[in-house]
PDB file of C-alpha atoms in Angstrom:
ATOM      1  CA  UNK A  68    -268.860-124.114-154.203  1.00 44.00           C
ATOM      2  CA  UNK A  69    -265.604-125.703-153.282  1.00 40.00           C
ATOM      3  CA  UNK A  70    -267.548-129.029-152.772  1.00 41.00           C
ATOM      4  CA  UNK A  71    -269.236-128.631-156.254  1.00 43.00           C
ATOM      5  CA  UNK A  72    -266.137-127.870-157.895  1.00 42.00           C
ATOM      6  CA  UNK A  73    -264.483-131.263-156.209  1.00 40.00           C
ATOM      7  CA  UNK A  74    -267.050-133.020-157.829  1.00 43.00           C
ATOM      8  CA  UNK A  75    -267.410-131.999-161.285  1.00 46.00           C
ATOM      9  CA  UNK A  76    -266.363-133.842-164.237  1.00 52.00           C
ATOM     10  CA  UNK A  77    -262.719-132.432-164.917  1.00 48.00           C
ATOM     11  CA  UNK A  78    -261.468-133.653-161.502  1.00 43.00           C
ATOM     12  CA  UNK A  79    -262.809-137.034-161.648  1.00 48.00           C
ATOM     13  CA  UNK A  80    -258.972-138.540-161.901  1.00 51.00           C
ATOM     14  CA  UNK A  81    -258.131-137.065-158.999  1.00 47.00           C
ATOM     15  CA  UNK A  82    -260.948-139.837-157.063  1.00 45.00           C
ATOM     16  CA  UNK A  83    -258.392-142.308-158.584  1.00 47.00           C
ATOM     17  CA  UNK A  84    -259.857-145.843-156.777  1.00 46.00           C
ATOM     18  CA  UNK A  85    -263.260-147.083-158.355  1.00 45.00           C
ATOM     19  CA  UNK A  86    -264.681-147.173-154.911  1.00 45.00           C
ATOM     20  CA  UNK A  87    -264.233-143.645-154.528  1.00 47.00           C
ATOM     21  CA  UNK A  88    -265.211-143.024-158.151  1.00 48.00           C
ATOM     22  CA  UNK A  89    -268.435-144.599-157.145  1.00 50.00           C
ATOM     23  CA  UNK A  90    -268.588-142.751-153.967  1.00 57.00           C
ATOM     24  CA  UNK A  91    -268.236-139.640-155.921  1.00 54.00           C
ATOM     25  CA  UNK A  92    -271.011-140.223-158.704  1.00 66.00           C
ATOM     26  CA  UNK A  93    -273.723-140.775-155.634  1.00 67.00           C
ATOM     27  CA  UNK A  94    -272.480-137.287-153.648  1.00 68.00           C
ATOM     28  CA  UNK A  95    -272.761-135.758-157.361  1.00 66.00           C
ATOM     29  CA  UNK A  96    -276.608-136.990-157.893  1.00 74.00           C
ATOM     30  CA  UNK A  97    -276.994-135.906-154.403  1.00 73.00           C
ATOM     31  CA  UNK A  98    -275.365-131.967-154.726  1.00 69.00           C
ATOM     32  CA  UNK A  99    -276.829-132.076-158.435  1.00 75.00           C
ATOM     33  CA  UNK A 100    -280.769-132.824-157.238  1.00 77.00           C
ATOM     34  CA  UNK A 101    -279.878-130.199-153.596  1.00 77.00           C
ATOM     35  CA  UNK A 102    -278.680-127.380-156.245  1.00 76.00           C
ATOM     36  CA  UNK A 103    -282.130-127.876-158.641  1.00 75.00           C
ATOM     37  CA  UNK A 104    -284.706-127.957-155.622  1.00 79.00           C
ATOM     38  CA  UNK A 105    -282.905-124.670-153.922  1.00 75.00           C
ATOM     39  CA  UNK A 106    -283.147-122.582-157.416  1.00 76.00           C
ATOM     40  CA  UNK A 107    -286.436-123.639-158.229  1.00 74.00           C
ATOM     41  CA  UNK A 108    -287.705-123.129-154.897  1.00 75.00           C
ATOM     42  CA  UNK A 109    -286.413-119.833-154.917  1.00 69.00           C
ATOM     43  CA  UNK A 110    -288.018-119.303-158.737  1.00 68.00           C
ATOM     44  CA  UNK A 111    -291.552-120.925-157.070  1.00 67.00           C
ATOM     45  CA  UNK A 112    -291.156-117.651-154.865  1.00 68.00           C
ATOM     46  CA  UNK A 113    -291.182-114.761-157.405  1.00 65.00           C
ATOM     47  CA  UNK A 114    -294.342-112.979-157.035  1.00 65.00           C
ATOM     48  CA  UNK A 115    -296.856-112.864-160.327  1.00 64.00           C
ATOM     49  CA  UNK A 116    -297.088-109.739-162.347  1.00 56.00           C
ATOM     50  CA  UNK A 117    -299.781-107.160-161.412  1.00 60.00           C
ATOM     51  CA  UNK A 118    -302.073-105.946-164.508  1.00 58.00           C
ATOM     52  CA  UNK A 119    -299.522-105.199-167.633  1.00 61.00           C
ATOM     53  CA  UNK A 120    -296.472-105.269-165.563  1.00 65.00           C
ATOM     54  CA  UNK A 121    -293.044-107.516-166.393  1.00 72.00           C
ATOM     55  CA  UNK A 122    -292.435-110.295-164.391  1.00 72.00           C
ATOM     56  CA  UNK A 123    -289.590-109.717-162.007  1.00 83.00           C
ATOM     57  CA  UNK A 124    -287.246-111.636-159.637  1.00 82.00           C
ATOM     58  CA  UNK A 125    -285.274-109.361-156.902  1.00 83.00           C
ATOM     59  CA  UNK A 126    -282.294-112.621-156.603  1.00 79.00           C
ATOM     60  CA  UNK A 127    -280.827-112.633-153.096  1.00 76.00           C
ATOM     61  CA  UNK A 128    -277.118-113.007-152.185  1.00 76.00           C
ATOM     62  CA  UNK A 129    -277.908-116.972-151.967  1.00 81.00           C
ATOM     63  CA  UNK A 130    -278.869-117.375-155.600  1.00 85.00           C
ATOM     64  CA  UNK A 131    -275.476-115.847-156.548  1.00 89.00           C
ATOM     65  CA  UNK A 132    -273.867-118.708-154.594  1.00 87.00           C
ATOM     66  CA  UNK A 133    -276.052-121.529-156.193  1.00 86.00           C
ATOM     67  CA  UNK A 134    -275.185-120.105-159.244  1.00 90.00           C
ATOM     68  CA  UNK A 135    -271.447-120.203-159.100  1.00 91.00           C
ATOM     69  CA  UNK A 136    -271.813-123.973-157.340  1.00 87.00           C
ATOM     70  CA  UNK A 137    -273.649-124.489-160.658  1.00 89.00           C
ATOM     71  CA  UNK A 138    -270.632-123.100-162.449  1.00 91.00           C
ATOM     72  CA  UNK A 139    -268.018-125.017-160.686  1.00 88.00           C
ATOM     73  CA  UNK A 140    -269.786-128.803-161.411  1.00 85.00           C
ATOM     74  CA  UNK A 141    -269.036-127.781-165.222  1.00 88.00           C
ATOM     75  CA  UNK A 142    -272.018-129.425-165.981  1.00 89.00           C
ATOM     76  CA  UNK A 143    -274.062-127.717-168.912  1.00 90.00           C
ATOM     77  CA  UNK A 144    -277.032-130.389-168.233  1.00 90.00           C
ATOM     78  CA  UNK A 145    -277.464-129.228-164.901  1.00 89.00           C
ATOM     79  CA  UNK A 146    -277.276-125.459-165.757  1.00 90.00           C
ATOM     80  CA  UNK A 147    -280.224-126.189-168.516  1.00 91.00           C
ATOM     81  CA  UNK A 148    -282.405-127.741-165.670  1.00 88.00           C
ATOM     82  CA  UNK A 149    -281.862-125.591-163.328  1.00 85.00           C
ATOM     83  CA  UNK A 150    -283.240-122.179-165.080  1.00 87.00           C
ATOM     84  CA  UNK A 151    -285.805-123.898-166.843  1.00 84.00           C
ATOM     85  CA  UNK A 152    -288.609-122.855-164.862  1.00 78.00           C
ATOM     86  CA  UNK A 153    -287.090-119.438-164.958  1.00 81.00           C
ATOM     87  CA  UNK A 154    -290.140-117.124-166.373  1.00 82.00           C
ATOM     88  CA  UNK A 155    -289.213-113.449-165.418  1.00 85.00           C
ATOM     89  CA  UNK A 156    -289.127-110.993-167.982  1.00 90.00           C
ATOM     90  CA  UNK A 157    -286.754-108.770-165.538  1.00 92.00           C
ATOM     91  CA  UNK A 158    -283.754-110.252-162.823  1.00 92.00           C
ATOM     92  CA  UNK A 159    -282.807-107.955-160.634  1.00 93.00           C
ATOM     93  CA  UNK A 160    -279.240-108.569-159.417  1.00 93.00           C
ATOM     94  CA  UNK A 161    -278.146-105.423-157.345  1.00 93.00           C
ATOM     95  CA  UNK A 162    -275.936-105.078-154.471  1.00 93.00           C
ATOM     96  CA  UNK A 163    -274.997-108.421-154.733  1.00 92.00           C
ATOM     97  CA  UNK A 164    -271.257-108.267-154.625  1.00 92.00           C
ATOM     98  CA  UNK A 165    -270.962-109.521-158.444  1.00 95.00           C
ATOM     99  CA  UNK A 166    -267.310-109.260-159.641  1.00 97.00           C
ATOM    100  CA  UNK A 167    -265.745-110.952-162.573  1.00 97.00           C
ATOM    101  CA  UNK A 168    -265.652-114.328-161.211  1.00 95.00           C
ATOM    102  CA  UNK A 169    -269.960-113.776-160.064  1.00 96.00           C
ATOM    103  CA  UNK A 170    -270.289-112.797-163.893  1.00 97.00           C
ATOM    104  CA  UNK A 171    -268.750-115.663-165.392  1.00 97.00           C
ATOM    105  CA  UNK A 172    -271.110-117.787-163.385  1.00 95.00           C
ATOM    106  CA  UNK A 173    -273.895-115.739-164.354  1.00 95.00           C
ATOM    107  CA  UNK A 174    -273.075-115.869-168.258  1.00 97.00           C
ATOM    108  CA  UNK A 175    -272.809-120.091-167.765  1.00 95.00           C
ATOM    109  CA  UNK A 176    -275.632-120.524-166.681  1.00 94.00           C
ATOM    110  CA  UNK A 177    -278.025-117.579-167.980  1.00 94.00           C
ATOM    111  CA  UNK A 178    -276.997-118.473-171.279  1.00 95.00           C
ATOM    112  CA  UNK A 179    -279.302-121.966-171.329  1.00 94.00           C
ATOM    113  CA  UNK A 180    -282.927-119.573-170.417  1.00 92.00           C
ATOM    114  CA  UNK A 181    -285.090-120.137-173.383  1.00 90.00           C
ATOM    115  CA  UNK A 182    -286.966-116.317-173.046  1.00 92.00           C
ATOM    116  CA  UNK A 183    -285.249-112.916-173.400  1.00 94.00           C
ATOM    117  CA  UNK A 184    -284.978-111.416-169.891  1.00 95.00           C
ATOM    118  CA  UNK A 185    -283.863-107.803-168.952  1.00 96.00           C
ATOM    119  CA  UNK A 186    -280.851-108.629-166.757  1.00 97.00           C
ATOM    120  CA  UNK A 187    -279.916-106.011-164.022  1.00 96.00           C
ATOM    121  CA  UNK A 188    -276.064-105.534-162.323  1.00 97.00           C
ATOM    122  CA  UNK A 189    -276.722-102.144-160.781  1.00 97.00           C
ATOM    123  CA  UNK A 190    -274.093-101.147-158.189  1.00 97.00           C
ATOM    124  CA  UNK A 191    -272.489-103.875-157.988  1.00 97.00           C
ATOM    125  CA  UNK A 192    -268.202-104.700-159.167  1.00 97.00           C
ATOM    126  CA  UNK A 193    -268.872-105.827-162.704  1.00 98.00           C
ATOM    127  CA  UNK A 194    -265.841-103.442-164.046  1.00 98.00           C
ATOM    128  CA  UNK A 195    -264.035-104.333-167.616  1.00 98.00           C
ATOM    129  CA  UNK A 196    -263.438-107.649-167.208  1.00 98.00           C
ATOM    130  CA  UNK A 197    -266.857-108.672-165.968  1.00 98.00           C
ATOM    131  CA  UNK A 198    -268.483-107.322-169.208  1.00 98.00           C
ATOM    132  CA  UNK A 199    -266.118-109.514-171.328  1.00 97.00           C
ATOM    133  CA  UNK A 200    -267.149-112.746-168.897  1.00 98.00           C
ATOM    134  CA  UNK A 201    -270.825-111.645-169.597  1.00 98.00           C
ATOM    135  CA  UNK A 202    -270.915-111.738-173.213  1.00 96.00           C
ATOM    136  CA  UNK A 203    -271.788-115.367-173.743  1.00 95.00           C
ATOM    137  CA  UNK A 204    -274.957-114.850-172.008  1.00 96.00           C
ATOM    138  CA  UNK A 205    -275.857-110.844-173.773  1.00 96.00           C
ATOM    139  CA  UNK A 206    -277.783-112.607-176.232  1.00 95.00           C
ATOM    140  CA  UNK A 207    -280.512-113.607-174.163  1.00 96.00           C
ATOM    141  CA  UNK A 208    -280.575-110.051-172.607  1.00 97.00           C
ATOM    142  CA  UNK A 209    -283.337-107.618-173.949  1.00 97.00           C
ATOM    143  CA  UNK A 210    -281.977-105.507-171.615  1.00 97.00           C
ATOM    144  CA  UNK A 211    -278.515-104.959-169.478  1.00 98.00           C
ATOM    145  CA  UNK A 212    -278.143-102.479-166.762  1.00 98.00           C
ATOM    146  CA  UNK A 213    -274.758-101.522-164.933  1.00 98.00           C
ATOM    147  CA  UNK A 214    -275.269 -98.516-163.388  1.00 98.00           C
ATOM    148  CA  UNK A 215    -272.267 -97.882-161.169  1.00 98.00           C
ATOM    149  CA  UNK A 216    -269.982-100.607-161.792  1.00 98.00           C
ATOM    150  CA  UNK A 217    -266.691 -99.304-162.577  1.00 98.00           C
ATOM    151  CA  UNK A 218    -266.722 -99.455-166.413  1.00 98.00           C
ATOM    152  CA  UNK A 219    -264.490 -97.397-168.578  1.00 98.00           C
ATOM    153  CA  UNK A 220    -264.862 -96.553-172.412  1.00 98.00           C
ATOM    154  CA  UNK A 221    -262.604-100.224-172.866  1.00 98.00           C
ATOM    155  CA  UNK A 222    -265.440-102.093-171.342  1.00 98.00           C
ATOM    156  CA  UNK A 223    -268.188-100.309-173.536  1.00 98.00           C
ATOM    157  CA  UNK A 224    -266.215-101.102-176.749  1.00 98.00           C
ATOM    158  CA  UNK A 225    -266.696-105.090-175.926  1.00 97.00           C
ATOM    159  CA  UNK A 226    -270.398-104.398-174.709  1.00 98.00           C
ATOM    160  CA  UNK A 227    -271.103-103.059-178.145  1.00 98.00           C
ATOM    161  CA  UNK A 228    -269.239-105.204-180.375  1.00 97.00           C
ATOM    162  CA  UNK A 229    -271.515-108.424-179.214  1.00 96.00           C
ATOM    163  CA  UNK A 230    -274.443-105.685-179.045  1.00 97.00           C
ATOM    164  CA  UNK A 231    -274.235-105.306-182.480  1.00 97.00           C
ATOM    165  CA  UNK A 232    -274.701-109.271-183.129  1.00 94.00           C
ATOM    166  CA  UNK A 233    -277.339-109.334-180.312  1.00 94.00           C
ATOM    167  CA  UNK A 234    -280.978-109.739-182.097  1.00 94.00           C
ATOM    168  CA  UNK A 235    -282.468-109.342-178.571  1.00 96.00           C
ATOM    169  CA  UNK A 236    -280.617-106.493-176.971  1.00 97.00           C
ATOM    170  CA  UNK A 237    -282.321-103.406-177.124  1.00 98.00           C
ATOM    171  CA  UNK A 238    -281.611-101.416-174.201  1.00 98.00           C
ATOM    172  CA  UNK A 239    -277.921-100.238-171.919  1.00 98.00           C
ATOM    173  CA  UNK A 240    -277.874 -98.465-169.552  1.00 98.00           C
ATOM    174  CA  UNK A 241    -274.353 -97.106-167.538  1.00 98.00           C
ATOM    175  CA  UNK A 242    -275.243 -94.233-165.490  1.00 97.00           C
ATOM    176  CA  UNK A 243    -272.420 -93.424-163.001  1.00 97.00           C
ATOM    177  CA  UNK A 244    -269.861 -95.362-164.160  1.00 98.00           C
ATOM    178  CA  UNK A 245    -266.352 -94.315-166.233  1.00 98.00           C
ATOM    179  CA  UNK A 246    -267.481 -93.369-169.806  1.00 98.00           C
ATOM    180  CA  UNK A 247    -265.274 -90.621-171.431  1.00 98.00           C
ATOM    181  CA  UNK A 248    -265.977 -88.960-175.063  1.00 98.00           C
ATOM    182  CA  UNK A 249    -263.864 -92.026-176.457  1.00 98.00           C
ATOM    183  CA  UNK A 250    -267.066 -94.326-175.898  1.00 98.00           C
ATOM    184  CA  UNK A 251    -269.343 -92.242-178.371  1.00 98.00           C
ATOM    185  CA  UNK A 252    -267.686 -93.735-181.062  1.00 98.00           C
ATOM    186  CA  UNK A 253    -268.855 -97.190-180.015  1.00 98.00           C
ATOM    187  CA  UNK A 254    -272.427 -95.784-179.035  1.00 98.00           C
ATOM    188  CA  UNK A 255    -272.427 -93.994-182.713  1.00 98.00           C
ATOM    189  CA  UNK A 256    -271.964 -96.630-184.520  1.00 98.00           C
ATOM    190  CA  UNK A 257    -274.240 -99.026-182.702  1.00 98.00           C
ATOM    191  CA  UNK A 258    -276.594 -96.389-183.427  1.00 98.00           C
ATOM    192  CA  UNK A 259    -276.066 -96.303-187.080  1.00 97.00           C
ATOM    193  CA  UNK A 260    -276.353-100.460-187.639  1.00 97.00           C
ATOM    194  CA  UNK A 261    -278.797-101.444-184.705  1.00 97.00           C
ATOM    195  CA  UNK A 262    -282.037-100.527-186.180  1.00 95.00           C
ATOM    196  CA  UNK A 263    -284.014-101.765-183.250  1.00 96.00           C
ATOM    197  CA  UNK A 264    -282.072-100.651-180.236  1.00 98.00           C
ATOM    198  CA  UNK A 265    -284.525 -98.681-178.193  1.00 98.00           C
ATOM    199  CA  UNK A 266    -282.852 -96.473-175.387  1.00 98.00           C
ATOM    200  CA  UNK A 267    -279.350 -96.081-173.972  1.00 98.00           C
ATOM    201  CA  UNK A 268    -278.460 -93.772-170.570  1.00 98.00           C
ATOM    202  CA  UNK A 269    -275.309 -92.220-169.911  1.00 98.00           C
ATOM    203  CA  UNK A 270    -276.083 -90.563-167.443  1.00 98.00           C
ATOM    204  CA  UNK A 271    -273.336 -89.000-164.822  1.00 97.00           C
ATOM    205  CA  UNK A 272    -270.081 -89.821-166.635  1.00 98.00           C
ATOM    206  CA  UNK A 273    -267.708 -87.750-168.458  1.00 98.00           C
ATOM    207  CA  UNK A 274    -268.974 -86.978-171.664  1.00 98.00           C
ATOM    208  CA  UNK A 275    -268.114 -83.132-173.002  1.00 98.00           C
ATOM    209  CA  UNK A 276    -269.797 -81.295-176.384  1.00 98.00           C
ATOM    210  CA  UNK A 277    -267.441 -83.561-179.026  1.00 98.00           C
ATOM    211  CA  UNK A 278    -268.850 -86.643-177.544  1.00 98.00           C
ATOM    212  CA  UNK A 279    -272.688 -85.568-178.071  1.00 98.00           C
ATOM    213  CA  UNK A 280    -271.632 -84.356-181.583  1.00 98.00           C
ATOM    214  CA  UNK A 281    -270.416 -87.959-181.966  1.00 98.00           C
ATOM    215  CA  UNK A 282    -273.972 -89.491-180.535  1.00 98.00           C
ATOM    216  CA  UNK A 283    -275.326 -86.527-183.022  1.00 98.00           C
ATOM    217  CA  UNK A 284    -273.390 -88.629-186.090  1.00 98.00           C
ATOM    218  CA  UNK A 285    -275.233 -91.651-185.137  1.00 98.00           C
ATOM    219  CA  UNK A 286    -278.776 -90.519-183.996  1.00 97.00           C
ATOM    220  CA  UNK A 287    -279.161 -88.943-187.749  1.00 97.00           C
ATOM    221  CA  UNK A 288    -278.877 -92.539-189.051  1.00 96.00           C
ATOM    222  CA  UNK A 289    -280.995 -93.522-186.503  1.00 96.00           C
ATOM    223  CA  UNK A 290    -285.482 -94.217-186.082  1.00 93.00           C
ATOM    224  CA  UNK A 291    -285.719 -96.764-183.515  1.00 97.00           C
ATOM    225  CA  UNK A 292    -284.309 -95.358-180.295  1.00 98.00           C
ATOM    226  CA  UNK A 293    -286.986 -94.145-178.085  1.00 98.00           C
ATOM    227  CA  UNK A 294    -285.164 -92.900-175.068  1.00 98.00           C
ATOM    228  CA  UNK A 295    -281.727 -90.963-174.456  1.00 98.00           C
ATOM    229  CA  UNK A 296    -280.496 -90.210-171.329  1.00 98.00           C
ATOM    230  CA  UNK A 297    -277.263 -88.025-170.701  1.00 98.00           C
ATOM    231  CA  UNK A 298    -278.406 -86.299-167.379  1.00 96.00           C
ATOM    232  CA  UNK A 299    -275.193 -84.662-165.845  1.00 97.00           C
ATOM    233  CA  UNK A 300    -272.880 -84.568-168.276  1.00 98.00           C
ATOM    234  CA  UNK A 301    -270.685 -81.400-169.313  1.00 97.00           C
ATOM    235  CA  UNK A 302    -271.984 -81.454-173.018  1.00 98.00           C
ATOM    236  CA  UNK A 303    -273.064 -77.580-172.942  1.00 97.00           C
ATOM    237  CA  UNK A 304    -274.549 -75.290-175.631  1.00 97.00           C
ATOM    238  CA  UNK A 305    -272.496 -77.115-178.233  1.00 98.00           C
ATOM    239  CA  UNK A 306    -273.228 -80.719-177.610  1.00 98.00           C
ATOM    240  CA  UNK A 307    -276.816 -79.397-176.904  1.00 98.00           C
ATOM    241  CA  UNK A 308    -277.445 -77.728-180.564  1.00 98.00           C
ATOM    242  CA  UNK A 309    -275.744 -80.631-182.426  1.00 98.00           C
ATOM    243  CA  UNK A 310    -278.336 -83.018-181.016  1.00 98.00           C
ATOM    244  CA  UNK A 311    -281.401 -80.512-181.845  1.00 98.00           C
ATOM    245  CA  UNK A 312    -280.088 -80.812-185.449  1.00 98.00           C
ATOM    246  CA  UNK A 313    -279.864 -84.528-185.131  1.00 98.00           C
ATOM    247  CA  UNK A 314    -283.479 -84.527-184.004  1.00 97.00           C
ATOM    248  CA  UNK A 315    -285.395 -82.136-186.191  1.00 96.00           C
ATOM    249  CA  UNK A 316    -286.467 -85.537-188.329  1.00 94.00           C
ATOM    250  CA  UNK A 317    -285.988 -87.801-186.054  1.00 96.00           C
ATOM    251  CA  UNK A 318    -289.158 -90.157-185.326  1.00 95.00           C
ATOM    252  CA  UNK A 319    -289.079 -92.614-182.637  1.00 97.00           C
ATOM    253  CA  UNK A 320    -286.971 -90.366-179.774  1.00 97.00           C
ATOM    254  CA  UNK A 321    -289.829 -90.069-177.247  1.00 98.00           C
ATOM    255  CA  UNK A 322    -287.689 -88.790-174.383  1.00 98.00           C
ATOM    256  CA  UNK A 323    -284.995 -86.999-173.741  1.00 98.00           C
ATOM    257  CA  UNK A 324    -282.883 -86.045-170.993  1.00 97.00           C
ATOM    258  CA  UNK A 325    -279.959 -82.829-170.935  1.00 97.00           C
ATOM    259  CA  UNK A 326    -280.571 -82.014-167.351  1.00 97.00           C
ATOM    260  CA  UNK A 327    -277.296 -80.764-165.363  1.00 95.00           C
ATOM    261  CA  UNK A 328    -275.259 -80.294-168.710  1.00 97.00           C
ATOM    262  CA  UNK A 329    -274.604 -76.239-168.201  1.00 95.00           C
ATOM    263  CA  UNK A 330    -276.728 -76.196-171.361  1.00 96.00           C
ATOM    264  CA  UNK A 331    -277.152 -71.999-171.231  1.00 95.00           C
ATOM    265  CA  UNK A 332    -279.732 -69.963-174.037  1.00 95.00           C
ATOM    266  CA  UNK A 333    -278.066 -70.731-177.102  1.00 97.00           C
ATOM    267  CA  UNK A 334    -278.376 -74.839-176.474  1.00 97.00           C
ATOM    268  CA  UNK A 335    -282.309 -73.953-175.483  1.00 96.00           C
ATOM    269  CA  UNK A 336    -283.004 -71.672-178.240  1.00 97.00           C
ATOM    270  CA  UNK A 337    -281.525 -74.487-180.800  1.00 97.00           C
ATOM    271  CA  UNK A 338    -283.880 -77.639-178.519  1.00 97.00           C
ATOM    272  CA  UNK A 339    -286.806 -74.920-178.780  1.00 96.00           C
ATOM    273  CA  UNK A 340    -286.248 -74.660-182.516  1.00 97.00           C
ATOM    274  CA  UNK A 341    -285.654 -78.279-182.666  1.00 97.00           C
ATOM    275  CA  UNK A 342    -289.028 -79.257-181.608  1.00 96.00           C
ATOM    276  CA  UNK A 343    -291.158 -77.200-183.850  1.00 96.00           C
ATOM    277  CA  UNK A 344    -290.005 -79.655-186.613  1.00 95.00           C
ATOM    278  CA  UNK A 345    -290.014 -82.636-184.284  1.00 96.00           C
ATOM    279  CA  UNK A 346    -293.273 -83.624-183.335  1.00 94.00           C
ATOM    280  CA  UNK A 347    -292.967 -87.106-181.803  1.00 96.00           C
ATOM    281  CA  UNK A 348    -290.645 -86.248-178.968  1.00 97.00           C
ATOM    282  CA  UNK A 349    -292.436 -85.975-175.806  1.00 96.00           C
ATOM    283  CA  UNK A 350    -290.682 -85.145-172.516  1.00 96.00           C
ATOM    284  CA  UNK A 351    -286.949 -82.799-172.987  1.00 96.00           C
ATOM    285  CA  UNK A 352    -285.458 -82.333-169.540  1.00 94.00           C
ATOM    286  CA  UNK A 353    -283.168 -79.597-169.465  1.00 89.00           C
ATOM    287  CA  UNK A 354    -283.652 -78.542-165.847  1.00 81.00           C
ATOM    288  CA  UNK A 355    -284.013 -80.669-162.428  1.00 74.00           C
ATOM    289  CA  UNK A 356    -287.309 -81.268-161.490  1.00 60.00           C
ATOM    290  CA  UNK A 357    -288.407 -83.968-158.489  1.00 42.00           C
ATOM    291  CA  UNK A 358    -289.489 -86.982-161.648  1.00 49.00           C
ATOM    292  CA  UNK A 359    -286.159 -86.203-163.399  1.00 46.00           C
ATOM    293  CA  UNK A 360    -284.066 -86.709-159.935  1.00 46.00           C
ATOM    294  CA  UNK A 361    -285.840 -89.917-159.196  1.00 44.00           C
ATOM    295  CA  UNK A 362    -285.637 -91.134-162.906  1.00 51.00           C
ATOM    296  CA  UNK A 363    -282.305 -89.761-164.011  1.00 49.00           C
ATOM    297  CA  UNK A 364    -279.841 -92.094-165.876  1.00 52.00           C
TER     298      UNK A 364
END
């Protein structure tokens, strides 16, 4: 990358001499046409879909580092050609090691794919300041997934805002990360204005009754989200009766998750209740069970 970044076009005055100017313009060609055959021999790789499944591409560490040599040369021509054989509907980018400087590579050169792709940063260092150096590149995201990353309730705030201007992002998900009830307000109101956002999962943060009551606010202005997930939280009896009365006329929630909330009788009784009226929802985990351990978020 350091070679890449010698060469690009904002340190061309330091080549002074025309000889080495010269010199330079043939090593560029040469790291330019290297950097396009790795990537799309790497994209040549991806497996095909099986029956109705999404297309998806499981990057190793390497593309990470042809990305941010990509990145360095500055060169938005050479980011275009090098994703545009890029057909996955789904990248798959954990435990890669991606900080803020990884995701401002990312954003550069995701940015130029000319299909919506689901882009996924599980477990990996993304924090605050790699959402902010994603957000040129969110509107090409159907989908962004940071489970375990080290994001607080700042982060979410500038995930949202571009969210809300986003015509292809439908789904977040931030299970194990930093979240606090101060994020609900964010979440509520993307709720309220995003009328085709289709699932969000919270799971495993810190999010107490008055945040669900907050989510509450925004789910009753709400009939495109299909999916909720806010297993182990501490939202209780409370937080679990002000969704129920968010969702008695809700229709497009088709599943549900309250599982390790300390949600006690009252919080079932008012779910119970809850679904007599609703008859669209169709899984509500309130207890463990094997599929909700394997699937929780």
């Amino acid at each position: 990358s350091f070679v890449s970044g010698l060469l690009s076009c904002r340190h061309r005055n330091l080549m002074g001499k025309t000889s080495l100017v010269r010199r330079r313009s043939k090593k560029y060609k040469l790291v330019k046409k290297c950097l396009v055959k790795s990537i799309l021999k790497h994209f040549l790789s991806i497996p095909p879909a099986f029956g109705g499944e999404k297309k998806s591409m499981h990057a190793l560490p390497e593309f990470v580092w042809w990305i941010k040599c990509i990145y360095e040369m500055q060169d938005s021509d050479l980011a275009k050609q090098a994703v545009r054989r890029l057909e996955v509907d789904h990248l798959k980018l954990t435990y890669c090691g991606i900080g803020p400087v990884e995701c401002t590579a990312l954003a550069y050169v995701l940015k130029h794919l000319k299909n919506p792709v689901g882009l996924q940063l599980d477990y990996n260092s993304v924090g605050d300041l790699g959402i902010e150096q994603l957000i040129p590149c969110l509107d090409i995201c159907q989908s962004i997934y940071l489970r375990g990353n080290n994001i607080s309730d700042q982060g979410v705030s500038k995930l949202v805002e571009r969210a809300l201007d986003s015509c292809n992002l439908q789904k977040i998900a931030l299970y194990h990360n930093n979240l606090t009830d101060a994020c609900t307000q964010n979440f509520a109101k993307l709720l309220k204005h995003k009328d085709n956002f289709l699932a969000l999962r919270l799971g495993n943060n810190h999010l107490s009754a008055s945040g669900a009551e907050v989510l509450a606010e925004g789910l009753k202005q709400n009939n495109s989200i299909q999916y909720l997930g806010l297993w182990g939280n501490k939202i209780g009896d409370a937080g679990a009766c002000a969704l129920a009365a968010a969702l008695e006329n809700n229709t497009s929630m088709l599943w549900l998750s309250l599982v390790g909330n300390n949600v006690g009788s009252h919080g079932a009784r008012a779910l119970a209740s809850m679904l007599k009226k609703n008859t669209i929802l169709e899984e509500l985990w309130r207890k463990k069970s094997a599929d909700e351990t394997k699937n929780r978020s």
